[in-house]
Amino acid sequence: VARIRQDQSVDGGRGLVLVVSGDNLRKGAALNTIQIAELLV
């Protein structure tokens, strides 16, 4: 979670805006390595 801010569009000030990002590079690289190893075995 990068930032948490109050959502002005929600009445009563009870809303939050979350900025979230993910990195699938490591997971993708690991899966690719496993698939190559399976082909070699």
Tab-separated table of N, CA and C in Angstrom:
chain	number	residue	atom	x	y	z
A	1	VAL	N	0.861	-1.173	0.000
A	1	VAL	CA	0.000	0.000	0.000
A	1	VAL	C	0.897	1.223	0.000
A	2	ALA	N	0.723	2.045	-1.001
A	2	ALA	CA	1.581	3.214	-1.127
A	2	ALA	C	1.043	4.400	-0.326
A	3	ARG	N	-0.235	4.682	-0.492
A	3	ARG	CA	-0.829	5.838	0.185
A	3	ARG	C	-2.230	5.499	0.660
A	4	ILE	N	-2.592	6.067	1.763
A	4	ILE	CA	-3.960	5.963	2.272
A	4	ILE	C	-4.450	7.391	2.482
A	5	ARG	N	-5.545	7.716	1.814
A	5	ARG	CA	-6.101	9.066	1.926
A	5	ARG	C	-7.587	8.980	2.218
A	6	GLN	N	-8.111	10.050	2.766
A	6	GLN	CA	-9.544	10.123	3.025
A	6	GLN	C	-10.280	10.346	1.709
A	7	ASP	N	-11.360	9.589	1.489
A	7	ASP	CA	-12.183	9.716	0.286
A	7	ASP	C	-13.229	10.794	0.528
A	8	GLN	N	-13.111	11.890	-0.191
A	8	GLN	CA	-14.015	13.026	-0.014
A	8	GLN	C	-15.412	12.751	-0.561
A	9	SER	N	-15.579	11.713	-1.386
A	9	SER	CA	-16.885	11.440	-1.989
A	9	SER	C	-17.810	10.654	-1.066
A	10	VAL	N	-17.310	10.172	0.070
A	10	VAL	CA	-18.121	9.402	1.012
A	10	VAL	C	-18.583	10.329	2.131
A	11	ASP	N	-19.885	10.302	2.401
A	11	ASP	CA	-20.434	11.158	3.452
A	11	ASP	C	-19.889	10.773	4.819
A	12	GLY	N	-19.693	11.757	5.663
A	12	GLY	CA	-19.267	11.516	7.037
A	12	GLY	C	-17.774	11.291	7.197
A	13	GLY	N	-17.016	11.420	6.127
A	13	GLY	CA	-15.570	11.247	6.224
A	13	GLY	C	-15.140	9.836	6.575
A	14	ARG	N	-15.965	8.852	6.216
A	14	ARG	CA	-15.666	7.467	6.593
A	14	ARG	C	-15.037	6.653	5.460
A	15	GLY	N	-14.732	7.283	4.328
A	15	GLY	CA	-14.174	6.563	3.186
A	15	GLY	C	-12.667	6.686	3.124
A	16	LEU	N	-12.035	5.666	2.564
A	16	LEU	CA	-10.590	5.677	2.364
A	16	LEU	C	-10.269	5.367	0.910
A	17	VAL	N	-9.200	5.964	0.427
A	17	VAL	CA	-8.664	5.656	-0.891
A	17	VAL	C	-7.314	4.996	-0.660
A	18	LEU	N	-7.156	3.771	-1.170
A	18	LEU	CA	-5.895	3.040	-1.037
A	18	LEU	C	-5.236	2.953	-2.409
A	19	VAL	N	-3.965	3.290	-2.479
A	19	VAL	CA	-3.197	3.122	-3.710
A	19	VAL	C	-2.344	1.881	-3.515
A	20	VAL	N	-2.668	0.836	-4.289
A	20	VAL	CA	-2.015	-0.461	-4.122
A	20	VAL	C	-1.416	-0.881	-5.459
A	21	SER	N	-0.220	-1.413	-5.420
A	21	SER	CA	0.380	-1.951	-6.642
A	21	SER	C	1.009	-3.298	-6.333
A	22	GLY	N	1.131	-4.118	-7.349
A	22	GLY	CA	1.720	-5.443	-7.167
A	22	GLY	C	2.823	-5.674	-8.180
A	23	ASP	N	3.729	-6.556	-7.849
A	23	ASP	CA	4.832	-6.893	-8.737
A	23	ASP	C	4.786	-8.391	-9.000
A	24	ASN	N	4.362	-8.759	-10.189
A	24	ASN	CA	4.257	-10.168	-10.540
A	24	ASN	C	5.500	-10.682	-11.251
A	25	LEU	N	6.527	-9.857	-11.357
A	25	LEU	CA	7.724	-10.258	-12.085
A	25	LEU	C	8.389	-11.464	-11.445
A	26	ARG	N	8.556	-11.443	-10.122
A	26	ARG	CA	9.221	-12.562	-9.444
A	26	ARG	C	8.411	-13.837	-9.568
A	27	LYS	N	7.108	-13.744	-9.388
A	27	LYS	CA	6.254	-14.926	-9.496
A	27	LYS	C	6.294	-15.485	-10.910
A	28	GLY	N	6.217	-14.611	-11.890
A	28	GLY	CA	6.265	-15.043	-13.280
A	28	GLY	C	7.588	-15.690	-13.629
A	29	ALA	N	8.689	-15.117	-13.155
A	29	ALA	CA	10.010	-15.679	-13.429
A	29	ALA	C	10.166	-17.034	-12.756
A	30	ALA	N	9.667	-17.171	-11.546
A	30	ALA	CA	9.766	-18.451	-10.832
A	30	ALA	C	8.938	-19.519	-11.538
A	31	LEU	N	7.738	-19.168	-11.970
A	31	LEU	CA	6.889	-20.129	-12.679
A	31	LEU	C	7.531	-20.535	-14.001
A	32	ASN	N	8.113	-19.581	-14.695
A	32	ASN	CA	8.792	-19.868	-15.955
A	32	ASN	C	9.958	-20.829	-15.729
A	33	THR	N	10.714	-20.639	-14.664
A	33	THR	CA	11.833	-21.522	-14.337
A	33	THR	C	11.349	-22.937	-14.067
A	34	ILE	N	10.269	-23.064	-13.335
A	34	ILE	CA	9.712	-24.395	-13.027
A	34	ILE	C	9.231	-25.076	-14.303
A	35	GLN	N	8.576	-24.333	-15.170
A	35	GLN	CA	8.080	-24.922	-16.415
A	35	GLN	C	9.228	-25.385	-17.309
A	36	ILE	N	10.311	-24.642	-17.368
A	36	ILE	CA	11.481	-25.056	-18.147
A	36	ILE	C	12.099	-26.303	-17.539
A	37	ALA	N	12.200	-26.342	-16.207
A	37	ALA	CA	12.759	-27.519	-15.534
A	37	ALA	C	11.903	-28.750	-15.793
A	38	GLU	N	10.591	-28.597	-15.812
A	38	GLU	CA	9.700	-29.729	-16.096
A	38	GLU	C	9.905	-30.251	-17.514
A	39	LEU	N	10.172	-29.359	-18.446
A	39	LEU	CA	10.426	-29.791	-19.822
A	39	LEU	C	11.732	-30.572	-19.934
A	40	LEU	N	12.708	-30.212	-19.125
A	40	LEU	CA	14.018	-30.863	-19.185
A	40	LEU	C	14.035	-32.219	-18.506
A	41	VAL	N	13.116	-32.447	-17.578
A	41	VAL	CA	13.110	-33.713	-16.819
A	41	VAL	C	12.302	-34.765	-17.520
